[in-house]
Coordinates of C-alpha atoms (C1' of nucleotides) in Angstrom, one line a residue:
Chain A
M137 CA 0.0 0.0 0.0
D138 CA 1.4 3.3 -1.0
D139 CA -0.5 5.3 1.4
P140 CA 0.3 4.0 4.9
E141 CA -1.1 7.0 6.5
G142 CA -4.2 7.5 4.4
D143 CA -6.9 7.5 7.0
G144 CA -4.6 8.0 9.9
S145 CA -5.5 4.6 11.3
S146 CA -2.4 2.9 10.0
N147 CA 0.1 5.4 11.1
E148 CA 3.2 4.0 12.4
Y149 CA 3.0 6.6 15.0
N150 CA 0.0 8.7 15.4
W151 CA 2.0 11.9 15.6
N152 CA -0.6 14.6 15.5
T153 CA -3.3 13.6 17.9
D154 CA -2.1 15.0 21.2
D155 CA -0.2 18.1 21.3
E156 CA 0.5 19.7 24.6
D157 CA 2.8 17.1 25.9
E158 CA 4.3 16.3 22.6
V159 CA 8.0 16.6 22.4
F160 CA 8.8 17.8 19.0
G161 CA 9.1 15.0 16.5
I162 CA 8.3 12.5 19.1
P163 CA 4.7 11.9 19.6
S164 CA 3.1 11.5 23.0
S165 CA 2.5 7.9 22.3
V166 CA 6.2 7.4 23.1
P167 CA 6.6 10.3 25.4
N168 CA 9.2 9.1 27.8
I169 CA 12.0 8.2 25.6
I170 CA 13.6 11.6 25.5
Q171 CA 13.0 12.9 28.9
Q172 CA 13.9 9.7 30.7
S173 CA 17.0 9.2 28.8
C174 CA 18.5 12.6 28.6
G175 CA 16.2 14.9 30.5
H176 CA 15.7 17.6 27.9
N177 CA 13.8 18.4 24.8
L178 CA 14.5 16.6 21.6
L179 CA 14.3 19.7 19.5
V180 CA 17.5 21.1 21.0
S181 CA 19.4 20.1 18.0
S182 CA 22.8 20.8 19.3
S183 CA 22.4 17.8 21.7
T184 CA 24.4 14.8 20.9
C185 CA 22.8 12.2 23.2
T186 CA 21.5 9.0 21.7
C187 CA 17.8 9.9 21.9
T188 CA 18.3 13.2 20.2
K189 CA 20.4 12.0 17.5
H190 CA 18.3 9.1 16.7
G191 CA 14.8 10.3 17.5
K192 CA 13.3 9.2 14.2
L193 CA 15.2 5.9 14.3
I194 CA 13.8 5.2 17.7
L195 CA 10.3 6.0 16.4
H196 CA 10.8 3.8 13.4
F197 CA 11.5 0.8 15.6
V198 CA 8.9 1.6 18.2
G199 CA 6.5 1.7 15.3
M200 CA 7.6 -1.8 14.4
G201 CA 6.7 -3.0 17.8
F202 CA 10.0 -2.9 19.7
S203 CA 10.0 -1.5 23.2
K204 CA 11.5 1.9 23.5
E205 CA 13.9 0.8 26.2
Q206 CA 15.1 -2.0 24.0
V207 CA 15.7 0.4 21.2
I208 CA 17.6 3.0 23.3
K209 CA 19.7 0.4 24.9
A210 CA 20.6 -1.2 21.6
I211 CA 21.6 2.0 19.9
E212 CA 23.8 3.0 22.8
E213 CA 25.5 -0.3 23.0
N214 CA 26.0 -1.1 19.3
G215 CA 26.0 2.1 17.3
C216 CA 23.6 2.9 14.7
L217 CA 24.2 0.6 11.8
A218 CA 25.0 -2.4 13.9
F219 CA 21.9 -1.6 15.8
Y220 CA 19.8 -1.5 12.7
L221 CA 21.0 -4.8 11.5
N222 CA 20.6 -6.4 14.9
M223 CA 17.1 -5.3 15.1
F224 CA 16.4 -6.3 11.6
N225 CA 17.7 -9.8 12.1
L226 CA 15.9 -10.1 15.3
T227 CA 12.7 -9.3 13.4
L228 CA 13.4 -11.8 10.7
E229 CA 14.6 -14.6 13.0
D230 CA 12.3 -14.2 15.9
P231 CA 9.2 -12.2 15.2
S232 CA 7.9 -12.9 18.7
A233 CA 10.9 -11.2 20.3
G234 CA 9.6 -7.7 20.7
A235 CA 7.9 -7.4 17.4
S236 CA 4.9 -9.6 17.9
N237 CA 2.5 -6.7 17.3
R238 CA 3.9 -5.3 14.2
P239 CA 6.3 -7.7 12.4
Y240 CA 8.2 -5.8 9.8
S241 CA 6.7 -7.8 7.1
S242 CA 7.5 -5.4 4.3
A243 CA 11.2 -5.6 4.9
K244 CA 13.4 -7.4 2.5
K245 CA 16.3 -9.4 3.6
I246 CA 19.5 -7.5 3.1
D247 CA 22.6 -9.5 2.7
I248 CA 25.5 -7.3 3.6
Q249 CA 28.8 -8.1 5.2
L250 CA 29.9 -5.6 7.7
D251 CA 33.4 -4.7 6.7
S252 CA 35.5 -5.7 9.7
S253 CA 37.9 -2.8 9.2
D254 CA 35.0 -0.5 9.4
D255 CA 33.6 -2.3 12.3
E256 CA 36.6 -2.4 14.6
D257 CA 39.8 -0.8 13.2
S258 CA 38.4 2.3 11.9
Y259 CA 37.2 3.6 15.3
P260 CA 40.6 4.3 16.9
G261 CA 40.1 8.0 17.6
S262 CA 36.9 9.6 18.7
G263 CA 36.8 12.0 15.7
E264 CA 36.8 9.3 13.2
K265 CA 34.5 7.2 15.3
S266 CA 32.1 10.1 15.3
L267 CA 32.4 10.4 11.6
N268 CA 31.7 6.8 11.0
F269 CA 28.9 6.9 13.5
E270 CA 27.3 9.7 11.6
R271 CA 27.7 7.8 8.3
D272 CA 26.1 4.8 9.8
K273 CA 23.3 6.8 11.0
I274 CA 22.7 8.3 7.6
L275 CA 23.0 4.8 6.0
T276 CA 20.5 3.5 8.5
V277 CA 18.0 6.2 7.6
L278 CA 18.4 5.5 3.9
V279 CA 18.0 1.8 4.4
S280 CA 14.9 2.4 6.5
M281 CA 13.5 4.4 3.7
E282 CA 13.9 1.2 1.6
Y283 CA 16.7 2.5 -0.6
P284 CA 19.0 -0.4 -1.6
I285 CA 21.9 -0.4 0.7
E286 CA 24.5 -0.7 -2.1
E287 CA 23.1 2.5 -3.7
A288 CA 23.0 4.2 -0.4
L289 CA 26.6 3.5 0.3
I290 CA 27.6 4.8 -3.2
A291 CA 25.6 7.9 -2.6
I292 CA 27.3 8.6 0.8
E293 CA 30.7 7.9 -0.8
K294 CA 30.0 10.3 -3.7
C295 CA 28.3 13.1 -1.9
G296 CA 30.6 13.1 1.0
P297 CA 30.0 12.6 4.8
E298 CA 28.5 16.1 5.3
A299 CA 25.7 15.5 2.7
E300 CA 22.1 16.0 3.7
I301 CA 19.6 13.2 3.5
C302 CA 17.7 14.9 0.7
E303 CA 20.9 15.3 -1.3
L304 CA 21.6 11.6 -0.9
T305 CA 18.1 10.6 -1.8
D306 CA 18.3 12.8 -4.8
F307 CA 21.5 11.3 -5.8
I308 CA 20.1 7.8 -5.5
C309 CA 17.0 8.7 -7.5
A310 CA 19.1 10.4 -10.1
A311 CA 21.3 7.4 -10.5
Q312 CA 18.3 5.1 -10.8
L313 CA 16.7 7.4 -13.3
E314 CA 19.9 7.8 -15.3
K315 CA 19.9 4.0 -15.7
E316 CA 16.3 4.1 -16.9
I317 CA 16.8 7.1 -19.1
D318 CA 19.9 5.7 -20.7
S319 CA 18.0 2.6 -21.7
Q320 CA 15.2 4.8 -23.0
L321 CA 17.6 7.1 -24.9
Q322 CA 18.8 4.1 -26.9
N323 CA 15.3 3.8 -28.3
L324 CA 15.0 7.5 -29.2
P325 CA 16.3 9.4 -32.2
K326 CA 19.6 11.1 -31.3
K327 CA 19.0 14.6 -30.2
K328 CA 21.4 17.1 -28.7
H329 CA 20.1 18.2 -25.3
D330 CA 21.0 21.6 -23.9
A331 CA 21.3 20.2 -20.5
S332 CA 24.7 18.9 -21.3
V333 CA 26.2 22.1 -19.8
Y334 CA 25.4 20.7 -16.5
M335 CA 27.9 17.9 -17.1
H336 CA 30.6 20.4 -16.3
K337 CA 29.3 21.6 -13.1
K338 CA 30.8 20.5 -9.8
R339 CA 30.0 17.1 -8.4
R340 CA 27.7 18.5 -5.8
D341 CA 25.4 19.7 -8.5
G342 CA 25.4 16.4 -10.1
Y343 CA 21.8 15.6 -9.4
Y344 CA 20.7 18.9 -10.9
F345 CA 22.0 17.6 -14.2
H346 CA 20.0 14.4 -13.8
R347 CA 17.1 16.4 -12.8
E348 CA 17.1 18.6 -15.8
K349 CA 17.5 15.6 -18.0
R350 CA 14.6 13.9 -16.4
L351 CA 12.5 17.0 -16.6
K352 CA 12.9 17.1 -20.4
L353 CA 11.9 13.5 -20.8
D354 CA 9.0 13.9 -18.5
D355 CA 7.6 17.0 -20.1
E356 CA 5.3 15.3 -22.5
M357 CA 4.0 12.9 -20.0
E358 CA 3.4 15.8 -17.6
M359 CA 1.5 17.8 -20.1
M360 CA -0.6 14.9 -21.0
Q361 CA -1.5 14.3 -17.3
M362 CA -1.8 17.8 -16.1
R363 CA -3.2 19.8 -19.0
S364 CA -6.0 17.5 -20.0
S365 CA -9.3 19.0 -19.1
E366 CA -10.2 15.7 -17.4
S367 CA -7.3 15.9 -14.9
M368 CA -7.9 19.7 -14.4
T369 CA -11.3 19.0 -13.0
G370 CA -9.6 17.0 -10.2
F371 CA -12.7 15.3 -9.2
G372 CA -14.2 13.9 -12.4
T373 CA -17.6 15.5 -12.6
R374 CA -19.4 18.1 -10.6
N375 CA -21.5 15.5 -8.8
Q376 CA -18.7 13.0 -8.3
L377 CA -16.3 14.6 -5.8
Y378 CA -14.6 11.6 -4.5
P379 CA -12.9 9.7 -7.3
A380 CA -9.9 7.5 -6.8
V381 CA -6.7 9.5 -6.8
T382 CA -3.7 7.6 -7.8
R383 CA -0.9 9.9 -6.8
R384 CA 1.4 9.1 -4.0
L385 CA 0.5 10.7 -0.7
R386 CA 2.4 10.9 2.5
H387 CA 5.5 10.1 0.6
K388 CA 8.0 8.1 2.5
V389 CA 10.3 11.1 3.0
T390 CA 7.5 13.2 4.5
A391 CA 5.7 10.6 6.4
G392 CA 5.4 11.5 10.1
Q393 CA 6.6 15.0 9.4
P394 CA 4.5 18.2 9.6
Y395 CA 1.8 18.5 7.0
F396 CA 2.5 20.9 4.2
Y397 CA 0.3 22.3 1.5
Y398 CA 1.5 24.1 -1.6
E399 CA -0.5 25.9 -4.2
N400 CA 0.1 27.5 -7.6
V401 CA -1.5 28.1 -11.0
A402 CA -2.3 24.9 -12.9
G403 CA -1.4 26.4 -16.3
A404 CA 2.2 27.0 -15.6
P405 CA 4.7 26.8 -18.5
K406 CA 6.0 23.5 -19.6
G407 CA 8.0 21.6 -17.0
V408 CA 7.3 24.0 -14.1
W409 CA 5.1 21.6 -12.2
R410 CA 7.4 18.8 -12.8
K411 CA 10.2 20.9 -11.3
I412 CA 8.1 22.0 -8.3
S413 CA 7.1 18.4 -7.8
S414 CA 10.7 17.2 -8.0
F415 CA 11.6 19.6 -5.1
L416 CA 8.6 18.8 -3.0
F417 CA 9.4 15.1 -2.5
E418 CA 8.2 14.0 -5.9
I419 CA 4.6 14.2 -4.7
E420 CA 2.3 14.6 -7.7
P421 CA 0.2 17.7 -7.8
E422 CA -3.5 17.5 -7.3
F423 CA -5.2 19.7 -9.9
V424 CA -8.5 21.1 -8.9
D425 CA -10.8 23.6 -10.6
S426 CA -12.7 25.6 -8.0
K427 CA -15.7 25.7 -10.3
Y428 CA -16.8 22.7 -8.4
F429 CA -16.7 24.6 -5.2
C430 CA -18.1 28.0 -6.2
A431 CA -19.4 29.9 -9.2
A432 CA -16.1 30.9 -10.6
A433 CA -13.3 28.8 -12.2
R434 CA -9.9 28.7 -10.5
K435 CA -7.6 26.1 -11.9
R436 CA -4.9 25.4 -9.4
G437 CA -2.4 22.7 -8.6
Y438 CA -1.8 21.6 -5.0
I439 CA 1.0 19.6 -3.6
H440 CA 0.6 18.4 -0.1
N441 CA 1.1 15.4 2.2
L442 CA -2.4 15.4 3.7
P443 CA -4.5 12.4 3.8
I444 CA -7.3 12.4 1.3
E445 CA -9.9 10.1 2.9
N446 CA -12.9 11.5 4.5
R447 CA -12.7 15.0 3.2
S448 CA -15.7 17.2 3.8
R449 CA -16.9 20.5 2.5
L450 CA -17.4 23.8 4.3
L451 CA -21.1 24.4 5.0
P452 CA -23.2 25.9 3.7
I453 CA -22.2 25.0 0.2
P454 CA -22.0 28.2 -1.8
P455 CA -24.0 28.5 -5.0
L456 CA -22.3 27.0 -8.1
T457 CA -23.9 29.2 -10.8
I458 CA -23.6 32.9 -11.5
Q459 CA -27.3 33.3 -11.4
E460 CA -27.6 31.8 -7.9
A461 CA -24.5 33.6 -6.6
L462 CA -25.5 36.9 -8.1
P463 CA -29.3 36.8 -8.2
T464 CA -29.7 40.4 -9.2
T465 CA -28.1 39.7 -12.5
K466 CA -30.8 37.1 -13.4
R467 CA -33.3 39.7 -14.4
W468 CA -30.9 41.2 -17.1
W469 CA -29.3 38.0 -18.3
P470 CA -30.1 37.4 -22.0
S471 CA -30.9 33.9 -22.9
W472 CA -28.2 33.8 -25.5
D473 CA -25.5 34.3 -22.9
T474 CA -25.3 30.8 -21.8
R475 CA -22.6 31.2 -19.2
A476 CA -23.5 29.5 -15.9
Q477 CA -20.1 30.1 -14.3
L478 CA -17.4 32.7 -14.3
N479 CA -13.9 32.4 -15.5
C480 CA -10.9 32.8 -13.1
L481 CA -11.1 35.9 -10.9
I482 CA -7.9 37.7 -11.7
T483 CA -6.2 40.8 -10.3
T484 CA -7.4 43.3 -12.9
I485 CA -10.9 44.0 -14.2
A486 CA -12.3 45.2 -17.6
P487 CA -11.7 48.8 -18.6
A488 CA -14.7 51.0 -19.0
T489 CA -14.2 51.1 -22.8
V490 CA -15.1 47.4 -23.1
T491 CA -18.4 47.7 -21.3
E492 CA -19.1 50.9 -23.2
K493 CA -18.5 49.2 -26.6
I494 CA -20.8 46.4 -25.6
R495 CA -23.6 48.8 -24.6
K496 CA -23.3 50.7 -27.9
A497 CA -23.3 47.6 -29.9
L498 CA -26.4 46.3 -28.3
E499 CA -28.3 49.6 -28.4
E500 CA -27.7 49.9 -32.1
C501 CA -29.6 46.7 -32.9
D502 CA -32.9 47.1 -31.0
A503 CA -34.2 44.2 -28.9
K504 CA -32.9 41.4 -30.9
P505 CA -29.1 41.5 -31.6
P506 CA -27.9 39.4 -34.6
P507 CA -25.7 36.4 -34.0
T508 CA -22.5 38.3 -34.8
V509 CA -23.2 40.9 -32.1
R510 CA -24.2 38.2 -29.7
E511 CA -20.9 36.3 -30.3
Y512 CA -18.9 39.5 -29.9
V513 CA -20.6 40.3 -26.6
V514 CA -20.4 36.9 -25.1
K515 CA -16.7 36.7 -26.1
E516 CA -15.9 39.9 -24.3
C517 CA -18.0 38.9 -21.3
R518 CA -16.1 35.6 -21.0
N519 CA -12.8 37.4 -21.5
W520 CA -13.4 40.0 -18.9
N521 CA -15.7 38.1 -16.5
L522 CA -18.6 40.6 -17.1
V523 CA -22.0 40.2 -15.6
W524 CA -25.4 41.7 -16.6
V525 CA -26.4 44.6 -14.3
G526 CA -29.0 46.4 -16.5
K527 CA -30.5 46.5 -20.0
N528 CA -27.7 46.3 -22.4
K529 CA -25.4 46.9 -19.5
V530 CA -22.6 44.6 -18.4
A531 CA -20.1 45.3 -15.7
P532 CA -17.1 43.8 -14.0
L533 CA -17.5 42.1 -10.6
E534 CA -17.3 44.3 -7.5
P535 CA -14.7 43.5 -4.9
D536 CA -17.3 42.3 -2.4
E537 CA -18.5 39.8 -5.1
Y538 CA -14.9 38.6 -5.4
E539 CA -14.9 38.1 -1.7
M540 CA -18.1 36.1 -1.7
L541 CA -17.1 34.0 -4.7
L542 CA -13.8 33.2 -3.2
G543 CA -15.3 32.2 0.2
F544 CA -14.1 35.2 2.3
P545 CA -16.3 37.0 4.7
K546 CA -18.0 40.1 3.4
D547 CA -15.8 43.2 3.7
H548 CA -12.8 41.1 4.4
T549 CA -10.6 43.4 2.3
R550 CA -12.7 46.5 2.6
G551 CA -11.5 49.7 4.2
G552 CA -8.6 50.3 6.6
G553 CA -6.6 52.1 3.9
I554 CA -7.1 49.5 1.2
N555 CA -8.3 50.9 -2.1
R556 CA -10.2 49.1 -4.8
T557 CA -7.2 48.2 -6.9
M558 CA -5.5 46.7 -3.9
R559 CA -8.6 44.7 -3.2
Y560 CA -8.8 43.3 -6.7
K561 CA -5.1 42.5 -6.6
A562 CA -5.2 40.9 -3.2
L563 CA -8.3 38.9 -4.0
G564 CA -7.1 37.9 -7.4
N565 CA -4.1 36.3 -5.8
A566 CA -6.0 34.6 -3.0
F567 CA -7.1 31.0 -2.3
Q568 CA -10.6 29.9 -3.0
V569 CA -11.5 29.2 0.6
D570 CA -13.9 26.3 0.0
T571 CA -11.5 24.4 -2.1
V572 CA -8.6 24.7 0.3
A573 CA -10.9 24.0 3.3
Y574 CA -12.0 20.8 1.5
H575 CA -8.4 19.6 1.4
L576 CA -7.7 20.8 5.0
S577 CA -10.9 19.3 6.3
V578 CA -9.0 16.1 7.1
L579 CA -7.2 17.9 9.9
K580 CA -10.5 18.4 11.7
G581 CA -10.5 16.4 14.9
R582 CA -6.8 15.8 14.7
F583 CA -6.0 19.0 16.6
P584 CA -8.6 19.3 19.4
K585 CA -6.4 21.7 21.2
G586 CA -5.6 23.8 18.2
I587 CA -3.1 23.9 15.4
N588 CA 0.2 25.7 14.9
V589 CA 0.5 27.0 11.4
L590 CA 3.4 28.4 9.4
S591 CA 1.6 30.3 6.7
L592 CA 3.9 31.4 3.9
F593 CA 2.9 34.0 1.4
S594 CA -0.3 34.4 3.4
G595 CA -1.8 37.2 1.3
I596 CA -5.2 38.0 2.8
G597 CA -5.2 34.8 4.9
G598 CA -7.1 32.3 2.8
A599 CA -5.6 29.4 4.8
E600 CA -6.5 31.0 8.1
V601 CA -10.0 31.7 7.0
A602 CA -10.4 28.1 5.8
L603 CA -9.1 26.6 9.0
H604 CA -11.3 28.9 11.1
G605 CA -14.3 27.9 8.9
L606 CA -13.5 24.3 9.6
G607 CA -13.6 24.9 13.3
I608 CA -9.9 24.2 13.8
M609 CA -8.6 26.5 16.5
L610 CA -5.6 28.6 15.4
R611 CA -3.2 28.2 18.3
N612 CA -0.1 29.9 16.9
V613 CA 0.0 31.3 13.4
V614 CA 3.3 32.6 11.9
S615 CA 2.2 34.5 8.9
V616 CA 4.8 35.5 6.3
E617 CA 3.5 38.2 4.0
V618 CA 5.4 41.0 2.3
A619 CA 2.6 43.4 1.5
E620 CA 1.7 45.6 4.4
E621 CA -2.0 46.0 3.4
N622 CA -2.4 42.3 3.3
R623 CA -0.9 41.9 6.8
N624 CA -3.3 44.6 7.9
I625 CA -6.3 42.6 6.4
L626 CA -5.3 39.4 8.1
R627 CA -4.6 41.1 11.5
S628 CA -8.0 42.9 11.2
W629 CA -9.7 39.5 10.5
W630 CA -7.9 38.0 13.4
E631 CA -9.2 40.6 15.8
Q632 CA -12.7 40.6 14.4
T633 CA -13.1 36.9 14.7
N634 CA -11.8 37.0 18.4
Q635 CA -9.0 34.6 17.8
Q636 CA -7.6 33.2 21.1
G637 CA -4.3 32.2 19.6
N638 CA -1.2 34.1 18.7
L639 CA -0.6 35.8 15.4
I640 CA 3.0 36.4 14.6
E641 CA 3.6 38.5 11.5
V642 CA 6.7 38.3 9.4
K643 CA 7.4 40.6 6.5
D644 CA 10.2 38.9 4.6
V645 CA 10.3 35.2 3.9
Q646 CA 14.1 35.4 3.9
N647 CA 13.9 36.3 7.6
V648 CA 12.6 32.8 8.2
T649 CA 15.9 31.3 9.0
C650 CA 16.6 27.9 10.6
G651 CA 17.5 29.7 13.8
Q652 CA 14.2 31.6 13.7
L653 CA 12.3 28.3 13.0
E654 CA 14.0 26.6 15.9
Q655 CA 13.1 29.5 18.1
W656 CA 9.4 29.3 17.3
I657 CA 9.5 25.5 17.7
T658 CA 11.0 26.0 21.1
S659 CA 8.4 28.5 22.1
F660 CA 5.3 26.7 21.1
G661 CA 6.3 23.1 20.3
G662 CA 6.5 23.0 16.6
F663 CA 4.4 23.5 13.5
D664 CA 1.6 21.1 12.5
L665 CA 1.0 22.6 9.1
I666 CA 3.1 24.6 6.6
I667 CA 0.8 26.2 4.1
G668 CA 1.2 28.6 1.2
G669 CA 1.2 29.3 -2.5
S670 CA 4.3 31.0 -3.9
P671 CA 3.9 33.9 -6.3
C672 CA 2.7 33.0 -9.7
N673 CA 3.5 36.3 -11.5
N674 CA 6.1 34.8 -13.8
I675 CA 4.1 31.6 -14.3
S676 CA 0.6 32.8 -15.0
G677 CA -0.6 32.7 -18.5
S678 CA -2.0 36.2 -18.2
N679 CA 1.5 37.7 -17.8
R680 CA 2.5 38.9 -21.2
V681 CA 5.5 40.8 -20.0
S682 CA 7.7 38.7 -17.8
R683 CA 6.4 35.1 -18.0
N684 CA 9.8 33.7 -17.4
G685 CA 8.8 30.7 -15.3
L686 CA 9.9 29.5 -11.9
E687 CA 13.1 31.3 -12.2
G688 CA 11.4 34.7 -12.6
K689 CA 11.8 37.5 -10.1
H690 CA 8.7 36.7 -8.0
S691 CA 8.0 33.1 -8.8
S692 CA 11.5 32.1 -7.7
L693 CA 10.3 32.6 -4.2
F694 CA 9.1 29.1 -4.5
Y695 CA 12.6 28.1 -3.6
E696 CA 12.2 29.9 -0.3
Y697 CA 9.1 27.8 0.3
Y698 CA 11.0 24.7 -0.5
R699 CA 13.9 25.8 1.7
I700 CA 11.6 26.3 4.6
V701 CA 9.7 23.0 4.2
E702 CA 12.9 21.2 3.7
A703 CA 14.4 22.8 6.8
M704 CA 11.3 21.9 8.8
M705 CA 11.4 18.3 7.7
H706 CA 14.9 18.1 9.3
I707 CA 14.4 20.3 12.4
Q708 CA 11.1 18.7 13.5
Chain B
dC164 C1' -4.2 28.7 -38.3
dC165 C1' -7.4 30.6 -35.2
dC166 C1' -9.4 31.0 -30.8
dA167 C1' -10.0 31.0 -25.8
dG168 C1' -8.1 31.6 -21.5
dT169 C1' -4.9 33.4 -18.0
dC170 C1' -3.4 34.5 -9.1
dG171 C1' 0.1 40.6 -15.1
dG172 C1' 2.7 44.7 -16.0
dA173 C1' 4.1 49.2 -18.1
dT174 C1' 2.2 53.4 -19.6
dT175 C1' -0.8 57.2 -19.4
dG176 C1' -3.3 60.7 -17.3
dA177 C1' -6.1 62.9 -13.7
dG178 C1' -5.8 64.9 -9.2
dC179 C1' -3.2 66.8 -5.5
dG180 C1' 0.1 69.6 -2.6
dG181 C1' 3.9 72.5 -2.6
Chain C
dC200 C1' 5.4 73.7 -12.9
dC201 C1' 7.2 69.7 -10.5
dG202 C1' 6.9 65.4 -8.3
dC203 C1' 4.0 62.2 -6.6
dT204 C1' 0.2 58.7 -6.1
dC205 C1' -3.6 56.2 -7.7
dA206 C1' -6.4 54.1 -11.0
dA207 C1' -7.8 53.4 -15.7
dT208 C1' -6.2 51.8 -19.9
dC209 C1' -3.4 49.5 -23.2
dC210 C1' -0.3 45.8 -24.4
dG211 C1' -0.6 41.4 -27.2
dA212 C1' 2.8 36.6 -24.5
dC213 C1' 2.1 32.1 -23.9
dT214 C1' -0.3 27.6 -24.1
dG215 C1' -3.5 23.9 -25.6
dG216 C1' -7.3 22.6 -28.2
dG217 C1' -10.3 22.5 -32.3

DNA sequence: CCCAGTCGGATTGAGCGG
DNA sequence: CCGCTCAATCCGACTGGG
């Protein structure tokens, strides 16, 4: 089963249910390991005691059914790699010995010989011992992630002892892919690929070369999967909201880590989603059109590690048609304008010249406009998201209609020094609350005492509004948002809704350093959810000036998102 | 080839204070 | 008349699909 955490019932460790006593990264179901053994909090990363260094390893084996004391003792006595193998053999040879509840049935037998020189002779000095110890630890983690031990050893050898886990997994994946690609290339017509420049980059960047190469090969597949109208709907048809989703969820790298949720425009230039996905643990995006949640389209891709079972919608369910959502337009809506839903709500609205031209064109042809005029009018209406507000009179949507369609409370962005243009801009960039809440609804009940959220690129707080709407208490929210007016909007909402938790505002995402993250984690026990959509300016199809992809001025902030998620996966 | 669709951006011009 | 802000108004890039 690819989704061991799907409904939460099969978690190896149920890491999110209790919170107050939860030591970071160590759930309260195994609460005593850390305190008993070393008497301080696991998250103090400078610690070098067994429990701190091997917190996840301990969890791994406790999850397999070993007792925590047994695990601690074994690590301290044997070192990490030897410990792993001992435990492993124990499981294989004698399932009843400590593993009776959860035999590690999925494990494959690994035949490796411990190099005797490694085992004994190479630990003469404490420095080298520590180095080898560290290597063993990394190796253990990789093996526990079910990477072949031979490939893990090569990766450690090639990337050096200081390499991060993600770097190593990338290396292994790249090596595996290279094998596959090489065999595929033999069957393809010879073509010079411009990624060859990467060949000359330093070794550390090796996997970027592989990544680029892979991206090119996967482009066609990606576009087939992601661009087809069928996948764009995300959920099949309007009345069928729960189809099977085949993508990998709770990827092995992120299992047991904080939840994260990433969003961006679905119609990104070729290869962008593949690239985003390759950074975010290879999790496939979930493409959803918000037209199934409200009366306006909003085609977005979401990458997250949330469970997908038992999702539920925010109530009441908003109207799905323009005429229901905007009942005053019904009276003026001509029968030949067959639109039932609006296109994507963007940051700018139609200029007055467009609505003026439409009015003139219709007034010139009496009561019954000819087909050519009808076509022209409908086309412009679709293009500019115009609605009928009078006889021969179309108009762009008002900001409060944007708010309503996107699921925000009325007047959410109104006043307080915010002008109309700012409102359109902020709303055009925002989440569709019902859609996001649908995804986040699986968190309901998992955080009875409230949730700690790291909200990146918060904007006007779509994530916060969604969580609040779901009845999930916001305990601590760190909101990173560059625009002052947006921070004001969120703070104002926070006060108006009488939030009991703490709102911490951060202006610049670059100020969210590892040290700062650790500080927050220390002060309130860690984040349960990292949520945000990075800027789409350079990705969006409506940008005719600087649509230069993920590397563009604004959209490259995705890498900040990635940096922070990646850091959190290691810190927590 | 044409068309629809897109979390945009640079330019222009009105309005304002000095 | 200058410099500034704000908002309306052009501009016409991309992509996929028919």
